[in-house]
Amino acid sequence: MKCSACPPEVKAALKQMKQAHQTLKHTLPKGSQKEFFNSVWERLHGNAAIPTTTTSTTAAAPAPVYGGGNYGDDLPPPLPALPSIPALPPMDYEQL
């Protein structure tokens, strides 16, 4: 957050989101990040096998991410969106 061209509102919003993330990540169940990335992999690649580091030959059904029910039922509310940022004028690299 050292960029002098970044508006203060954006810096403040990023700082707030970073603090909220620090609090949130300690409340998530163990393994939730792995499950998240596995679900992203599935969405990107369909039914393609997910590469793993285990040598198990049996495929186990993936555990629900947040304890069952509909996906995302017990997730915290989403973070607020970043404020809109005005377009910057084109840079003149000759002046640098």
XYZ file of N, CA, C and O in Angstrom:
384
model
N 0.826 -1.180 0.000
C 0.000 0.000 0.000
C 0.873 1.248 0.000
O 0.549 2.232 0.600
N 1.950 1.129 -0.724
C 2.883 2.243 -0.784
C 2.686 3.104 -2.020
O 3.325 4.133 -2.143
N 1.832 2.690 -2.912
C 1.642 3.403 -4.170
C 0.983 4.748 -3.913
O -0.105 4.837 -3.345
N 1.628 5.806 -4.347
C 1.077 7.143 -4.127
C -0.074 7.442 -5.086
O -0.852 8.363 -4.842
N -0.209 6.693 -6.164
C -1.291 6.915 -7.118
C -2.589 6.231 -6.694
O -3.641 6.507 -7.255
N -2.515 5.348 -5.709
C -3.701 4.627 -5.245
C -4.550 5.557 -4.371
O -4.048 6.161 -3.426
N -5.850 5.683 -4.675
C -6.720 6.552 -3.869
C -6.808 6.069 -2.418
O -6.790 4.866 -2.157
N -6.913 6.989 -1.477
C -6.995 6.605 -0.050
C -8.201 5.712 0.257
O -8.123 4.857 1.134
N -9.315 5.887 -0.487
C -10.498 5.051 -0.230
C -10.197 3.586 -0.540
O -10.646 2.688 0.167
N -9.432 3.356 -1.596
C -9.085 1.983 -1.969
C -8.142 1.391 -0.928
O -8.299 0.242 -0.513
N -7.169 2.173 -0.475
C -6.248 1.696 0.556
C -7.004 1.346 1.833
O -6.737 0.319 2.463
N -7.960 2.197 2.215
C -8.743 1.940 3.428
C -9.586 0.684 3.276
O -9.677 -0.132 4.202
N -10.198 0.511 2.095
C -11.023 -0.680 1.868
C -10.169 -1.940 1.891
O -10.561 -2.958 2.471
N -8.988 -1.899 1.287
C -8.094 -3.053 1.299
C -7.636 -3.388 2.713
O -7.556 -4.549 3.095
N -7.340 -2.359 3.491
C -6.910 -2.575 4.879
C -8.028 -3.244 5.678
O -7.789 -4.187 6.437
N -9.261 -2.761 5.474
C -10.407 -3.338 6.185
C -10.620 -4.794 5.776
O -10.848 -5.660 6.617
N -10.515 -5.085 4.480
C -10.710 -6.454 4.009
C -9.611 -7.375 4.511
O -9.869 -8.528 4.839
N -8.396 -6.866 4.594
C -7.283 -7.678 5.089
C -7.521 -8.053 6.554
O -7.292 -9.194 6.962
N -7.983 -7.091 7.350
C -8.270 -7.376 8.754
C -9.420 -8.371 8.885
O -9.367 -9.283 9.709
N -10.449 -8.207 8.057
C -11.585 -9.133 8.104
C -11.145 -10.534 7.692
O -11.590 -11.530 8.275
N -10.250 -10.622 6.723
C -9.759 -11.923 6.277
C -8.971 -12.622 7.381
O -9.103 -13.832 7.569
N -8.156 -11.873 8.102
C -7.379 -12.460 9.195
C -8.306 -13.072 10.238
O -8.042 -14.152 10.765
N -9.389 -12.396 10.550
C -10.353 -12.909 11.528
C -11.102 -14.114 10.957
O -11.266 -15.122 11.640
N -11.519 -14.010 9.707
C -12.318 -15.067 9.095
C -11.545 -16.366 8.939
O -12.077 -17.445 9.180
N -10.274 -16.288 8.556
C -9.545 -17.520 8.266
C -9.325 -18.377 9.512
O -9.126 -19.576 9.406
N -9.409 -17.777 10.688
C -9.262 -18.563 11.918
C -10.566 -19.237 12.325
O -10.564 -20.126 13.163
N -11.675 -18.826 11.731
C -12.964 -19.429 12.078
C -13.366 -20.538 11.107
O -14.295 -21.273 11.393
N -12.667 -20.654 9.977
C -13.000 -21.697 9.004
C -12.505 -23.057 9.487
O -11.484 -23.139 10.166
N -13.206 -24.126 9.143
C -12.763 -25.454 9.555
C -11.464 -25.846 8.850
O -11.163 -25.367 7.759
N -10.699 -26.709 9.510
C -9.436 -27.174 8.942
C -9.685 -27.878 7.616
O -10.600 -28.664 7.487
N -8.885 -27.539 6.611
C -9.014 -28.148 5.300
C -9.946 -27.410 4.360
O -10.133 -27.832 3.221
N -10.526 -26.300 4.790
C -11.486 -25.606 3.931
C -10.808 -24.975 2.719
O -11.416 -24.884 1.650
N -9.554 -24.547 2.852
C -8.862 -23.976 1.699
C -8.635 -25.045 0.632
O -8.834 -24.809 -0.560
N -8.253 -26.237 1.066
C -8.048 -27.337 0.122
C -9.356 -27.679 -0.582
O -9.389 -27.875 -1.799
N -10.439 -27.730 0.160
C -11.738 -28.014 -0.430
C -12.136 -26.924 -1.419
O -12.704 -27.203 -2.473
N -11.842 -25.671 -1.078
C -12.158 -24.569 -1.989
C -11.427 -24.745 -3.316
O -12.012 -24.648 -4.387
N -10.111 -24.994 -3.244
C -9.341 -25.146 -4.464
C -9.762 -26.391 -5.247
O -9.752 -26.382 -6.485
N -10.148 -27.443 -4.558
C -10.661 -28.626 -5.248
C -11.962 -28.305 -5.987
O -12.167 -28.761 -7.113
N -12.838 -27.510 -5.365
C -14.088 -27.165 -6.046
C -13.824 -26.250 -7.236
O -14.488 -26.379 -8.275
N -12.844 -25.345 -7.121
C -12.479 -24.503 -8.259
C -11.928 -25.371 -9.385
O -12.276 -25.197 -10.555
N -11.094 -26.345 -9.036
C -10.525 -27.262 -10.037
C -11.650 -27.998 -10.771
O -11.639 -28.119 -11.995
N -12.622 -28.480 -10.003
C -13.751 -29.204 -10.604
C -14.521 -28.311 -11.567
O -14.921 -28.746 -12.640
N -14.748 -27.066 -11.183
C -15.486 -26.156 -12.053
C -14.721 -25.869 -13.335
O -15.310 -25.724 -14.406
N -13.413 -25.755 -13.231
C -12.597 -25.451 -14.401
C -12.430 -26.647 -15.325
O -12.420 -26.506 -16.546
N -12.273 -27.821 -14.743
C -11.905 -28.997 -15.523
C -13.003 -30.048 -15.608
O -12.771 -31.125 -16.149
N -14.155 -29.782 -15.070
C -15.255 -30.743 -15.144
C -14.961 -31.977 -14.320
O -14.567 -31.890 -13.170
N -15.097 -33.140 -14.919
C -14.894 -34.394 -14.207
C -13.464 -34.882 -14.268
O -13.188 -36.030 -13.945
N -12.543 -34.043 -14.701
C -11.137 -34.452 -14.761
C -10.641 -34.750 -13.355
O -11.067 -34.144 -12.381
N -9.739 -35.690 -13.265
C -9.192 -36.073 -11.961
C -8.386 -34.927 -11.372
O -7.667 -34.223 -12.069
N -8.518 -34.752 -10.070
C -7.766 -33.723 -9.364
C -6.422 -34.311 -8.970
O -6.374 -35.344 -8.304
N -5.316 -33.672 -9.371
C -4.012 -34.217 -8.994
C -3.819 -34.134 -7.482
O -4.110 -33.126 -6.868
N -3.362 -35.226 -6.896
C -3.115 -35.254 -5.459
C -1.726 -35.797 -5.208
O -1.107 -36.401 -6.073
N -1.267 -35.621 -3.979
C 0.048 -36.134 -3.615
C -0.050 -37.487 -2.941
O 0.955 -38.110 -2.656
N -1.280 -37.971 -2.689
C -1.438 -39.267 -2.044
C -1.330 -40.380 -3.074
O -1.564 -40.177 -4.255
N -1.011 -41.562 -2.605
C -0.875 -42.711 -3.502
C -2.030 -43.682 -3.334
O -1.938 -44.820 -3.731
N -3.109 -43.229 -2.732
C -4.267 -44.085 -2.513
C -4.893 -44.479 -3.845
O -5.000 -43.683 -4.758
N -5.330 -45.741 -3.940
C -5.946 -46.213 -5.174
C -7.463 -46.160 -5.102
O -8.125 -46.329 -6.100
N -8.017 -45.916 -3.911
C -9.459 -45.817 -3.785
C -9.841 -44.353 -3.726
O -9.201 -43.556 -3.054
N -10.899 -44.006 -4.413
C -11.362 -42.620 -4.432
C -12.453 -42.456 -3.382
O -13.469 -43.142 -3.429
N -12.235 -41.573 -2.454
C -13.225 -41.296 -1.421
C -14.070 -40.105 -1.855
O -13.593 -39.212 -2.543
N -15.324 -40.103 -1.438
C -16.191 -38.971 -1.757
C -15.701 -37.750 -0.983
O -15.323 -37.856 0.187
N -15.681 -36.584 -1.634
C -15.207 -35.385 -0.937
C -16.147 -35.015 0.203
O -17.363 -35.144 0.093
N -15.552 -34.567 1.297
C -16.342 -34.151 2.454
C -16.993 -32.813 2.155
O -16.445 -32.002 1.422
N -18.174 -32.552 2.704
C -18.793 -31.243 2.497
C -17.905 -30.145 3.083
O -17.266 -30.334 4.114
N -17.896 -29.008 2.432
C -17.002 -27.932 2.829
C -17.387 -27.352 4.178
O -16.546 -27.113 5.019
N -18.672 -27.141 4.424
C -19.080 -26.484 5.662
C -20.116 -27.301 6.422
O -21.098 -26.779 6.907
N -19.902 -28.570 6.513
C -20.728 -29.385 7.394
C -22.046 -29.839 6.811
O -22.942 -30.201 7.552
N -22.215 -29.840 5.516
C -23.434 -30.351 4.924
C -24.430 -29.260 4.605
O -24.162 -28.077 4.741
N -25.608 -29.663 4.195
C -26.619 -28.690 3.795
C -26.269 -28.092 2.449
O -25.459 -28.619 1.701
N -26.891 -26.995 2.149
C -26.591 -26.307 0.900
C -25.252 -25.610 1.025
O -24.925 -25.040 2.065
N -24.504 -25.638 -0.055
C -23.173 -25.020 -0.042
C -23.297 -23.536 0.297
O -24.056 -22.805 -0.309
N -22.570 -23.110 1.295
C -22.519 -21.707 1.657
C -23.568 -21.271 2.656
O -23.673 -20.092 2.960
N -24.373 -22.207 3.182
C -25.431 -21.819 4.115
C -24.901 -21.145 5.368
O -25.495 -20.204 5.876
N -23.789 -21.647 5.894
C -23.292 -21.092 7.148
C -22.031 -20.249 6.948
O -21.238 -20.098 7.856
N -21.885 -19.672 5.761
C -20.756 -18.785 5.516
C -21.074 -17.396 6.039
O -22.233 -16.989 6.090
N -20.050 -16.639 6.424
C -20.300 -15.262 6.854
C -20.734 -14.421 5.655
O -20.533 -14.813 4.506
N -21.308 -13.238 5.902
C -21.723 -12.391 4.787
C -20.509 -11.952 3.967
O -19.400 -11.867 4.491
N -20.711 -11.686 2.691
C -19.577 -11.284 1.857
C -19.026 -9.929 2.278
O -19.735 -9.109 2.869
N -17.769 -9.715 1.975
C -17.143 -8.434 2.265
C -17.685 -7.378 1.320
O -18.099 -7.686 0.207
N -17.666 -6.102 1.746
C -18.175 -5.050 0.860
C -17.286 -4.914 -0.373
O -16.094 -5.209 -0.335
N -17.877 -4.463 -1.448
C -17.135 -4.285 -2.695
C -16.210 -3.082 -2.575
O -16.450 -2.155 -1.792
N -15.144 -3.111 -3.342
C -14.244 -1.964 -3.391
C -14.965 -0.785 -4.005
O -15.801 -0.952 -4.897
N -14.651 0.427 -3.557
C -15.275 1.584 -4.194
C -14.811 1.684 -5.641
O -13.736 1.205 -5.991
N -15.630 2.303 -6.463
C -15.240 2.442 -7.863
C -14.034 3.373 -7.951
O -13.924 4.357 -7.219
N -13.149 3.040 -8.832
C -11.897 3.780 -8.964
C -11.949 4.563 -10.269
O -12.197 3.985 -11.329
N -11.708 5.867 -10.203
C -11.718 6.630 -11.453
C -10.542 6.220 -12.334
O -9.491 5.828 -11.849
N -10.741 6.313 -13.623
C -9.688 5.945 -14.567
C -8.533 6.934 -14.452
O -8.733 8.144 -14.296
N -7.333 6.407 -14.485
C -6.150 7.261 -14.433
C -5.786 7.728 -15.837
O -6.004 7.011 -16.805
N -5.210 8.927 -15.932
C -4.787 9.376 -17.260
C -3.593 8.516 -17.729
O -2.881 7.948 -16.913
N -3.392 8.431 -19.033
C -2.266 7.641 -19.525
C -0.950 8.215 -19.012
O -0.801 9.434 -18.879
N -0.011 7.322 -18.703
C 1.286 7.770 -18.191
C 2.190 8.213 -19.327
O 2.189 7.621 -20.397
N 2.944 9.260 -19.067
C 3.952 9.731 -20.021
C 5.290 9.217 -19.538
O 5.880 9.748 -18.594
N 5.756 8.128 -20.123
C 6.987 7.491 -19.674
C 8.222 8.318 -19.983
O 9.289 8.071 -19.452
N 8.096 9.291 -20.834
C 9.215 10.156 -21.159
C 9.601 11.016 -19.951
O 10.757 11.409 -19.792
N 8.638 11.328 -19.090
C 8.894 12.188 -17.943
C 9.496 11.437 -16.769
O 9.946 12.039 -15.820
N 9.491 10.127 -16.817
C 10.045 9.339 -15.723
C 11.506 9.342 -15.787
O 12.444 9.600 -15.638
